[in-house]
Every structure is written in structure tokens, then in C-alpha cells.
Short mmCIF file of C-alpha atoms and ligand atoms in Angstrom, two decimals:
data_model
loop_
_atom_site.label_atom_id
_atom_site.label_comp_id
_atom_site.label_asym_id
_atom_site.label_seq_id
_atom_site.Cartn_x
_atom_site.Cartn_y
_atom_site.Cartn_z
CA UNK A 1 0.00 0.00 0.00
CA UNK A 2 1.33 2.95 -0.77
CA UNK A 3 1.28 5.99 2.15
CA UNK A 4 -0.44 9.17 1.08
CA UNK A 5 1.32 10.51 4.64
CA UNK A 6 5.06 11.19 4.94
CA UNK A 7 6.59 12.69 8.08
CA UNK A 8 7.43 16.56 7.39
CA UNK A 9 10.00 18.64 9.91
CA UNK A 10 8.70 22.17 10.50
CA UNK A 11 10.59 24.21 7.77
CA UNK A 12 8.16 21.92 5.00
CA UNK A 13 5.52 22.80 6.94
CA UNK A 14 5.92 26.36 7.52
CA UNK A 15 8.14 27.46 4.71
CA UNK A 16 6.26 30.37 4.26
CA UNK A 17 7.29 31.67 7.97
CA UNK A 18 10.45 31.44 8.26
CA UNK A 19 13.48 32.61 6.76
CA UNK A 20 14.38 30.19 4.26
CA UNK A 21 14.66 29.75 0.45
CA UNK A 22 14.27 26.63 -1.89
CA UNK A 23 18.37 26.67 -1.80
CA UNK A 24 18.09 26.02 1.79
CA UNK A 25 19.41 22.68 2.49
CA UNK A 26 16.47 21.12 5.10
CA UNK A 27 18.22 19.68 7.95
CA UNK A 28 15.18 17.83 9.52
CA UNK A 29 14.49 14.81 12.13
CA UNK A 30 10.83 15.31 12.09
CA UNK A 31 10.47 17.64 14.67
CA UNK A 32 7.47 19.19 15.33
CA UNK A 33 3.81 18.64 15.34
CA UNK A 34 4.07 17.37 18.83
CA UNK A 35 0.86 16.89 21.16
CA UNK A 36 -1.33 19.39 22.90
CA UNK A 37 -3.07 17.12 25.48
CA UNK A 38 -6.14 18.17 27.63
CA UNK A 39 -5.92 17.49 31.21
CA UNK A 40 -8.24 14.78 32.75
CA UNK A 41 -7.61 15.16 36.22
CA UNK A 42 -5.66 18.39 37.50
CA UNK A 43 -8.40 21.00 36.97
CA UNK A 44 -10.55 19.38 39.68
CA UNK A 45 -7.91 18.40 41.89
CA UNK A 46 -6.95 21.44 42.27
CA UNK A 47 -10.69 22.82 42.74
CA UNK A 48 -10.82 24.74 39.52
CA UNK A 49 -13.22 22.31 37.38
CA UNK A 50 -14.44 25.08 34.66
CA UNK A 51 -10.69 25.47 34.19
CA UNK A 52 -9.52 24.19 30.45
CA UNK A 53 -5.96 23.05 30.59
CA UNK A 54 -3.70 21.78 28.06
CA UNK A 55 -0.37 20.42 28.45
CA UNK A 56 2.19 21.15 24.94
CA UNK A 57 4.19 17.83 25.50
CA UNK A 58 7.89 19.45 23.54
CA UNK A 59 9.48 16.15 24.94
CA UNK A 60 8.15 14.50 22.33
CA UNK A 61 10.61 16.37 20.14
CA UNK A 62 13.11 13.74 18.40
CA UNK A 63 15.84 14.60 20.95
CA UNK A 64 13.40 15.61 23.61
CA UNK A 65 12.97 19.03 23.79
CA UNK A 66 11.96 22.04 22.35
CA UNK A 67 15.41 22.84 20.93
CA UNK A 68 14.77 21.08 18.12
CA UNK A 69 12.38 23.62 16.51
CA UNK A 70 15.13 25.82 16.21
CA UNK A 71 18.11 23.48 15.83
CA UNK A 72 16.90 22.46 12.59
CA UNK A 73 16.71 26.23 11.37
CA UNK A 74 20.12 27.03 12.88
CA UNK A 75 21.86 23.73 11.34
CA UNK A 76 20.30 24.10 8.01
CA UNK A 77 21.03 27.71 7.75
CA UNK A 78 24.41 27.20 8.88
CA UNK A 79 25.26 24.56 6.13
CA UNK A 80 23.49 26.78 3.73
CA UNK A 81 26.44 29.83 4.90
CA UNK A 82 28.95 27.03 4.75
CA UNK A 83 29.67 26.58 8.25
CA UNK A 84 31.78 23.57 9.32
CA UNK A 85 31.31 23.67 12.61
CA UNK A 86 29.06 24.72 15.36
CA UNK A 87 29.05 25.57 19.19
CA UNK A 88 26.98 25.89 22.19
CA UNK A 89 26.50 26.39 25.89
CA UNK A 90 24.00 24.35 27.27
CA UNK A 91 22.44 23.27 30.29
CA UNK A 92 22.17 20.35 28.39
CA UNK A 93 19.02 20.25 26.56
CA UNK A 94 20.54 23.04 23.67
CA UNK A 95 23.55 20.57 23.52
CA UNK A 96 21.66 17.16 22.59
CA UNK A 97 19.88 18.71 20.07
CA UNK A 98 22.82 20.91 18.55
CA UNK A 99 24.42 17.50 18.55
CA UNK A 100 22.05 15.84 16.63
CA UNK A 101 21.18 18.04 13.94
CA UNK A 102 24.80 18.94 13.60
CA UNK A 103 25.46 14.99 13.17
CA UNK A 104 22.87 14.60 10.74
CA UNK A 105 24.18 17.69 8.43
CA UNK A 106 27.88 16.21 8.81
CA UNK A 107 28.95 19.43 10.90
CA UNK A 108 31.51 19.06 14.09
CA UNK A 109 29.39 20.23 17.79
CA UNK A 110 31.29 21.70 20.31
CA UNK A 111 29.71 21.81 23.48
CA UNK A 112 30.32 23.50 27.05
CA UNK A 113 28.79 22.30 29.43
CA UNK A 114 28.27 23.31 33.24
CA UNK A 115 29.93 20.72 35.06
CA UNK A 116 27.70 18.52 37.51
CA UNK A 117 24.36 20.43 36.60
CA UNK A 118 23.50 18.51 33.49
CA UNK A 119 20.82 15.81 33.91
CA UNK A 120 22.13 12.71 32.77
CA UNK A 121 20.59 11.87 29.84
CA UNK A 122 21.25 15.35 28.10
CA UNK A 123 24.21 14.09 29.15
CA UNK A 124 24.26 10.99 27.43
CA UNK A 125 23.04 12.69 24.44
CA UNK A 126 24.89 15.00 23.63
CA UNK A 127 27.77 12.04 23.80
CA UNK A 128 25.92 9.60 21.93
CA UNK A 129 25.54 11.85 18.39
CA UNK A 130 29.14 12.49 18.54
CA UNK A 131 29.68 16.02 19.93
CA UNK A 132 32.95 17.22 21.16
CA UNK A 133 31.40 17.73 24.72
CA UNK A 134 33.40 20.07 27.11
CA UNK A 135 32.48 20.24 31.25
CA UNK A 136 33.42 23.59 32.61
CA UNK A 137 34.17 24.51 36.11
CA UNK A 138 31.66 27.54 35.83
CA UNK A 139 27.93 27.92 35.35
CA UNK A 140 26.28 28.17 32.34
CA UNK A 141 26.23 32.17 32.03
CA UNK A 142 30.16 31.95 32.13
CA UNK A 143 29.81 28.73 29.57
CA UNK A 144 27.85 31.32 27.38
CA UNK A 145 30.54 34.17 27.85
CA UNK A 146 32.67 31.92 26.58
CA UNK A 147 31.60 30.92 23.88
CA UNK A 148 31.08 34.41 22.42
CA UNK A 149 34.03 34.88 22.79
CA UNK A 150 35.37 31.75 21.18
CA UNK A 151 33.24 32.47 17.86
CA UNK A 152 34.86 36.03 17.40
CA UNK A 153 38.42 34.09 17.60
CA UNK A 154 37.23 31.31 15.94
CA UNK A 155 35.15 30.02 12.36
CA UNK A 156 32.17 28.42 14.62
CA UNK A 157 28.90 29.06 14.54
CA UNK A 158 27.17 29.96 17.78
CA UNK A 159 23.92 27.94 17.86
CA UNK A 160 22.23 28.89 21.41
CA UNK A 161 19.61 30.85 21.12
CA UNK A 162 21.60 34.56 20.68
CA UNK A 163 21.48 32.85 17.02
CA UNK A 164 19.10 34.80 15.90
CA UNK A 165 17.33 31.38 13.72
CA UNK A 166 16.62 29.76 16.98
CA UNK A 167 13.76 31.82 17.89
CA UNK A 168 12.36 32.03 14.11
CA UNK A 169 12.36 28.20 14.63
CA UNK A 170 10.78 28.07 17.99
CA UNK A 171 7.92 30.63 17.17
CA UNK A 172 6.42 27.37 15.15
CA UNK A 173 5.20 25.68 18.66
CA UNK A 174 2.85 28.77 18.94
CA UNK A 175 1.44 28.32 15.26
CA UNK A 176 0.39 24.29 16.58
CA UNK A 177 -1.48 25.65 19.37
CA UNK A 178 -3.62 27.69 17.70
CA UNK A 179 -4.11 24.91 14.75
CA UNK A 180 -4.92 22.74 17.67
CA UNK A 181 -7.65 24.44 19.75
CA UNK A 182 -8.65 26.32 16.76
CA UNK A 183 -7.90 29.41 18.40
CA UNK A 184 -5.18 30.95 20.81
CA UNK A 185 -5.69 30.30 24.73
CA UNK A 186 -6.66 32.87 27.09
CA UNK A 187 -3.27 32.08 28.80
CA UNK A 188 0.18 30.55 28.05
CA UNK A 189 2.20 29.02 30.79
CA UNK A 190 6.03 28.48 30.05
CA UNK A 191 9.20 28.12 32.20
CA UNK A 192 11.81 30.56 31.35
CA UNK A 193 15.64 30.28 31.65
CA UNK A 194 17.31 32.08 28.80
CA UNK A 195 14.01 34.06 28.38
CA UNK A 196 14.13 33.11 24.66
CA UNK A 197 11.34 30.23 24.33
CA UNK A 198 8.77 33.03 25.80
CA UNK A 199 10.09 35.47 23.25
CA UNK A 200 9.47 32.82 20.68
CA UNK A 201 6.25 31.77 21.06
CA UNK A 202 4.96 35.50 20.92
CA UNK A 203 6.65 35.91 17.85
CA UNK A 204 4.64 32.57 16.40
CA UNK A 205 1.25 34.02 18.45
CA UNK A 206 1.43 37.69 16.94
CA UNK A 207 1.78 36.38 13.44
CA UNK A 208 -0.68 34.51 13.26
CA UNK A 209 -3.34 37.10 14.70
CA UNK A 210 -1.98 39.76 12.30
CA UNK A 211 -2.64 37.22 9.55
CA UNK A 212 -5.79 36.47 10.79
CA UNK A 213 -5.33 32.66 11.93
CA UNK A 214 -6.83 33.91 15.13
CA UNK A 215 -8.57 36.41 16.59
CA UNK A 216 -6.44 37.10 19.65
CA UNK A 217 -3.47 36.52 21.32
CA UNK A 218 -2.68 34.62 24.92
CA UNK A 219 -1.18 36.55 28.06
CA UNK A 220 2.35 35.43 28.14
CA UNK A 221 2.70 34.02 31.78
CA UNK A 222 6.60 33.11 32.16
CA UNK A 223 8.66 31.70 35.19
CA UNK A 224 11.88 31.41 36.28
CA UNK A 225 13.48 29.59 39.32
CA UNK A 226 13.17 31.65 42.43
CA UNK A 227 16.98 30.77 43.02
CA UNK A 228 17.86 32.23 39.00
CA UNK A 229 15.16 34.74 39.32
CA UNK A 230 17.01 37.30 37.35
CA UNK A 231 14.26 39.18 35.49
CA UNK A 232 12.02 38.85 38.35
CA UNK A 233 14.35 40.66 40.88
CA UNK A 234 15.83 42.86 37.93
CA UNK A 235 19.33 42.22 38.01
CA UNK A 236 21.35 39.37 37.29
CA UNK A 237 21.67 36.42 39.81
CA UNK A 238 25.29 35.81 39.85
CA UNK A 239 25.39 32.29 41.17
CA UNK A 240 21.88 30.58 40.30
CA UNK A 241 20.61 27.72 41.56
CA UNK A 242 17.83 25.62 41.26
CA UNK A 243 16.30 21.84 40.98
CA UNK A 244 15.32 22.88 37.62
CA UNK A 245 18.95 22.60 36.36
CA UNK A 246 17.77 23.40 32.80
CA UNK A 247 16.80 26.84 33.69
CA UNK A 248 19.73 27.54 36.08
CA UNK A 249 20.67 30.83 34.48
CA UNK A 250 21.55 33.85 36.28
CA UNK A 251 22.02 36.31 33.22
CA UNK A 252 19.25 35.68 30.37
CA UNK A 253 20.01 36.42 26.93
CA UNK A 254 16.77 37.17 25.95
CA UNK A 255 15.79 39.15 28.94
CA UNK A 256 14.59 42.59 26.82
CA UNK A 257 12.67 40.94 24.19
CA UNK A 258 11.05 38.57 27.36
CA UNK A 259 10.15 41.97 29.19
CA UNK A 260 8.19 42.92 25.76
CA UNK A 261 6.15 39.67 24.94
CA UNK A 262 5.41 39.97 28.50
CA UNK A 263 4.20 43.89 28.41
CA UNK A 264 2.75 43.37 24.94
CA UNK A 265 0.64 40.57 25.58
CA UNK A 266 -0.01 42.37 29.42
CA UNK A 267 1.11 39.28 30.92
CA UNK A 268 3.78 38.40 33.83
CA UNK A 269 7.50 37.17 34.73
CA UNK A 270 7.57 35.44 38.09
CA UNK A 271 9.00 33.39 39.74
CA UNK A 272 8.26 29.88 41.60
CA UNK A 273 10.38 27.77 44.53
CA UNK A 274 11.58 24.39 43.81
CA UNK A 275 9.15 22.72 46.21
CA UNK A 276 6.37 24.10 43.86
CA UNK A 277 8.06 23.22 41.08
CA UNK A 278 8.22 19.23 42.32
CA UNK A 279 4.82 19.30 43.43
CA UNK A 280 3.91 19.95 39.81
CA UNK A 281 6.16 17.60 38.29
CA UNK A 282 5.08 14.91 40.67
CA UNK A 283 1.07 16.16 40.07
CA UNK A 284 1.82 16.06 36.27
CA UNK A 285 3.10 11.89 37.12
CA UNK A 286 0.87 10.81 39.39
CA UNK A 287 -2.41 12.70 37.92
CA UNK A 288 -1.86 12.56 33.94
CA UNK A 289 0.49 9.79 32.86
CA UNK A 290 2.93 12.98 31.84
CA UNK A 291 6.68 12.41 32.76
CA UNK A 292 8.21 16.13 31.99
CA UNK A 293 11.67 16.91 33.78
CA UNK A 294 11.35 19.24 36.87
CA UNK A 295 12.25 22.46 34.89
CA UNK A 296 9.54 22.11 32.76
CA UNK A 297 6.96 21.78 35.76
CA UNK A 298 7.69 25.70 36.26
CA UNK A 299 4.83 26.54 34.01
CA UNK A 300 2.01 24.38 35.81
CA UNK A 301 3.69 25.09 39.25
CA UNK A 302 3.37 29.17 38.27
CA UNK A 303 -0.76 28.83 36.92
CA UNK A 304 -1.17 26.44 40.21
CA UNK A 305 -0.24 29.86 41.76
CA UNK A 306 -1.56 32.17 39.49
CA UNK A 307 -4.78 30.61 39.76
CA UNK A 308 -4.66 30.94 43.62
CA UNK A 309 -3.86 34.62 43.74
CA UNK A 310 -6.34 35.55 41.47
CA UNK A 311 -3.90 37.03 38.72
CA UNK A 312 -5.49 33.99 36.43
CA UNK A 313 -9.26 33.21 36.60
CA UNK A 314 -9.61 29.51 36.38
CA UNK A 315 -13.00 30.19 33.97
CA UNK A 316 -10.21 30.10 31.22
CA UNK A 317 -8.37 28.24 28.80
CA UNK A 318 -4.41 27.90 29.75
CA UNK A 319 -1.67 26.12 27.82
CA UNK A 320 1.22 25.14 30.03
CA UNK A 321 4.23 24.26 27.58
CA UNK A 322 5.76 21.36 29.27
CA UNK A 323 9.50 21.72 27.38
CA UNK A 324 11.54 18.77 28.08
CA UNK A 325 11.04 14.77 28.79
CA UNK A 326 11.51 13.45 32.26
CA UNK A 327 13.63 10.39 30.63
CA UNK A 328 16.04 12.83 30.62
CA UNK A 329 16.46 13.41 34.27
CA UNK A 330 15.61 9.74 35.93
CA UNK A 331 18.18 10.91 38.64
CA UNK A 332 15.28 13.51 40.22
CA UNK A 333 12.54 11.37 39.83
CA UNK A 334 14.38 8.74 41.83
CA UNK A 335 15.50 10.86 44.75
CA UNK A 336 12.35 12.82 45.51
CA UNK A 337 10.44 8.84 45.46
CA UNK A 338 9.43 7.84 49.15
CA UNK A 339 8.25 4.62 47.13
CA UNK A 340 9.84 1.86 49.01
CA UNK A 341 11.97 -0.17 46.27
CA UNK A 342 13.29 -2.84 49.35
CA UNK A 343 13.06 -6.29 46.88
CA UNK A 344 10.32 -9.00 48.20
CA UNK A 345 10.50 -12.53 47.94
CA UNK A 346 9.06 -14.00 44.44
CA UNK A 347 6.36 -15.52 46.32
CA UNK A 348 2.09 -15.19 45.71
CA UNK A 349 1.67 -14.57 49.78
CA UNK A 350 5.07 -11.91 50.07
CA UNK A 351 3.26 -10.08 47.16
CA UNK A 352 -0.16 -10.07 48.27
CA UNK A 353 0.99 -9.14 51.46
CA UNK A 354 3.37 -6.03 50.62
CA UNK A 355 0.39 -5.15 47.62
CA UNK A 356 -2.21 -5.42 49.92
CA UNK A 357 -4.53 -7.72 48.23
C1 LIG B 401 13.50 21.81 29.52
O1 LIG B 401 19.61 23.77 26.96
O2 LIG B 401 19.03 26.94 28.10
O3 LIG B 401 13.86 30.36 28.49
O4 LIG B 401 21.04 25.34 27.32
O5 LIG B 401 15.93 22.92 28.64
O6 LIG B 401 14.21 29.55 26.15
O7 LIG B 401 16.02 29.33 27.84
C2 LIG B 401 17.55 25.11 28.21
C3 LIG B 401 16.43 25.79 28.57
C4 LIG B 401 12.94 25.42 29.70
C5 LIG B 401 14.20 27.46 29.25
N1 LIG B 401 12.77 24.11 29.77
O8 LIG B 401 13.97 27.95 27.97
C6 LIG B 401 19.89 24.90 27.35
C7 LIG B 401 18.81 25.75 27.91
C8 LIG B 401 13.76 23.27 29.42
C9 LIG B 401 14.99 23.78 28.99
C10 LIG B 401 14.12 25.98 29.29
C11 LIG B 401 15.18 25.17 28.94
P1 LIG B 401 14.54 29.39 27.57
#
């Protein structure tokens, strides 16, 4: 039988937004098109039934994030300028996807990398497609400095999101949305580290009301770590910290564009603690069959409190971009368990004993 369906990566789907030609080589790994999932069980557990929620699962990405929306921009337009080689700093989600693309279009990936604040599996990634991966003894702020600095010495291409393709690539998560509810939400919910996935998804939301795909635009709700709070306190936070090692930034490149989609769409930059953020990424387990990675939990930890002060009515319809897969970070979900893992005898009565049945 022959398959009238083939998988398209976002620059065939939305040619016609972003800045490409037809002598753009497509660097793709089907990216994209990734599910916006309607809670079941949250809205009432929380007490706000009227409350329409939807989860934007970006783990389902090929490499498990969101990057990849604008990793396959930035690689393909890099191979189109004849770049050989490519470099980012990462807290480790930026790096498995740079290294991936960058694999697939035959370019080298350098990557620096905070050292002990990368989740494992970014980790892992970033190995496994072959990048030349590089641990600092500095945070990720300093890993960015650095590699600035590196691309005016050297011929590499910077590929975080100061590339200014990233965000172009990015703004296509917004576009989805509204295809999927058939309209923009009241609301969007989204953590923010670098500030430049917030910027993004305005871009993708303003577009399409200026050409008409909807007839309004959400509130951009954004939040950062109260440890790397940087925009929140306005000033830089010079050593960040945070559970949410993905968004452990102290000095975000995007912070003036994030201060306009915020005052633009007359939404809000705050901030939420870590024990709100694992209460959401444990509510998003245990209440929806959703496994994001604790960083990600940010943007249902800040409507959870949104919704209690008042600043969003729950009579509303809220997206909460969940941004990365909790694969990624098995090491958190393991030691915030109080699941007792002690091994029982492979017997019928020690099981129906310890299962209580
Ligand atoms: C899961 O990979 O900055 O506010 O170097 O991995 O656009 O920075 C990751 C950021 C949210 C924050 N959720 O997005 C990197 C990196 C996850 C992330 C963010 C990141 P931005």
C-alpha cells in the first residue's frame, strides 16, 4: 500500500514563515507537530473544574525538547552559509539537540557544558551523536561568555539561542497551538531560563493574529526559578541555583525581548520555589500519565499559583508548555520517590501481602 502521509519537519511545513529559500538545504528529524493534550484530572484536583488546561508535551521532540524547533533552522542555515562547525552552551538540553542536527548535516558540535548540573541523559546525548562535549568549572552564564568569545576568535557558529534562527524556529510551537484548539488560549504558561522560548512563542502568536489565523493573542505568563530569578528581581543572579537545572541561568540572553512579549501581551514574569516546582512535576506523574523533567513543571507550578492569587481566573483556557522529557532526568525522579523499592520474595503470599490484596 502505498502511504499518502510522509513525516514533514517544521521548515516543510511552515516554509512560508520562516526565513528560508528553496536553496536552503532542510536539515530535519521530524520535529514538530508534537501533542497538545487536555488534562483529565488536574483541573478538579486542584478545585478549579471550569478550568480548560492543556499540556504542549515538547518532549516529544526527536531529541526531547523544544530545541529542536530551532536546531533544525540554525543547522540548516548554517550549512546553507557554509559553516563547518558549530558551538553551544548548554544546560544540556541546547547541547543534545545541537548535537544531533549537527550529526545529521555532517557538521563538528562543540559543546560547554556546566559541570555537575547537566541531567544525565542530556548528558548521554549529547555524547551519543558524537559532539565534542566540554564540562566547565563555571555555570552556564560563564559557559555562554565563553563561547562568544570563542566564535569572534574562531570560524564556529554559535547555535544557542543569541542565534538569531533559533527563535524564528521556535515561534512554530505557537502556530500548533492555535491549529490545535482552533484558536489561541486565554493564557500561556512556560518556564523561562534564557528568556528566549517566551520570546518565541509571541513571535509565532502575533503572526498569526496579524494574519488572521486567530482572533487574539494569549497573556504570556513566564517563570523562572526563584533561586535564577534574574528578570524577576531585575538584576542578574550571579550564582543561580535551582532543581530545575535546565533553567539555572543567572544572566538571560533574551531578557529585553522577554520583558516585551510579556508587556505586549499584558502578561507576567515570576518566579516559583523548587518545592512548587516538584509538586507539579510529581502532580503532572501521578495525575496525567505525563513524565516532563522538573524544569519544565515551572509553568504548571506558576498557573497552580496564578490561579490561587487571582492574577489567572480559572473560567479560562491555559496552555502550560511542558519543554523537556523526564527520561532525561531519571536521577530527580528517583531521589524525591518515598516509594519503598526494598526487593520481596518472588512468592504469591510476600506479594499479596506487601500489595495489599
Ligand atoms: C526543559 O539547553 O538553556 O527560556 O542550554 O531545557 O528559552 O532558555 C535550556 C532551557 C525550559 C528554558 N525548559 O527555555 C539549554 C537551555 C527546558 C529547557 C528551558 C530550557 P529558555
Amino acid at each position: 500500500m502505498q502511504s499518502t502521509r510522509k513525516t514533514v519537519g517544521l521548515i516543510e511545513k511552515y516554509r512560508q514563515h520562516l526565513p528560508v529559500t528553496a536553496a536552503t538545504p532542510v536539515v530535519t528529524l521530524g520535529e514538530g507537530n508534537t501533542p497538545l493534550v487536555q488534562a483529565a484530572n488536574i483541573p478538579k484536583l486542584l478545585g478549579y473544574p471550569s478550568l480548560q488546561l492543556h499540556f504542549k508535551l515538547e518532549g516529544l521532540n526527536p531529541t526531547g525538547s523544544f530545541k529542536d524547533r530551532g536546531m533544525t533552522l540554525a543547522i540548516s542555515k548554517a550549512v546553507e552559509d557554509g559553516a563547518k562547525a558549530v558551538i553551544c552552551a548548554s544546560t544540556g538540553n541546547t547541547s543534545a539537540s545541537a548535537a544531533a542536527f549537527a550529526t545529521k548535516a555532517g557538521l563538528k558540535c562543540y559543546v560547554l557544558l556546566p559541570h555537575g548540573y547537566v541531567a544525565l541523559g542530556k548528558l548521554a546525548q549529547a555524547i551519543h551523536y558524537g559532539a565534542i562535549v566540554v564540562p566547565i568549572l563555571g555555570n552556564f552564564d560563564r559557559a555562554l561568555d565563553l563561547v562568544r568569545e570563542l566564535a569572534e576568535q574562531t570560524p564556529v557558529t554559535v547555535v544557542n539561542s543569541i542565534n538569531p534562527y533559533r527563535l524564528e524556529g521556535q515561534k512554530t510551537a505557537a502556530f500548533e497551538v492555535v491549529e490545535h484548539l482552533d484558536r489561541a488560549p486565554d493564557y500561556l504558561c512556560i518556564p523561562v531560563g534564557n528568556a528566549g522560548n517566551i520570546c518565541a512563542y509571541w513571535r509565532g502568536f502575533k503572526l498569526y493574529k496579524e494574519l488572521g489565523m486567530a482572533s487574539s493573542a494569549p497573556r504570556m505568563h513566564g517563570f523562572e526559578a526563584e533561586g535564577s530569578a534574574a528578570i524577576v528581581q531585575g538584576k542578574p543572579i550571579k550564582n543561580p541555583e535551582t532543581i530545575g537545572t535546565a533553567i539555572r541561568i543567572g544572566n538571560p540572553a533574551s531578557w529585553k525581548e522577554a520583558e516585551r512579549a510579556r508587556d505586549e501581551s499584558g502578561g507576567q514574569i515570576d518566579s516559583v520555589t523548587d518545592d512548587e516546582i516538584l509538586k507539579a512535576y510529581k502532580m503532572l506523574g501521578t495525575a496525567e500519565g505525563i513524565f516532563c523533567e522538573p524544569s519544565s513543571a515551572a509553568s504548571l507550578a506558576g498557573l497552580i499559583k496564578h490561579l490561587e492569587n487571582g492574577t489567572i481566573p480559572q473560567n479560562t483556557t491555559v496552555v502550560c508548555v511542558l519543554t523537556g522529557n523526564g527520561l532525561k532526568d531519571p536521577d530527580t525522579a528517583q531521589k524525591i520517590t518515598t516509594v519503598d523499592l526494598t526487593p520481596v520474595d518472588a512468592e504469591i503470599a510476600a506479594l499479596k501481602k506487601v500489595m495489599g490484596l
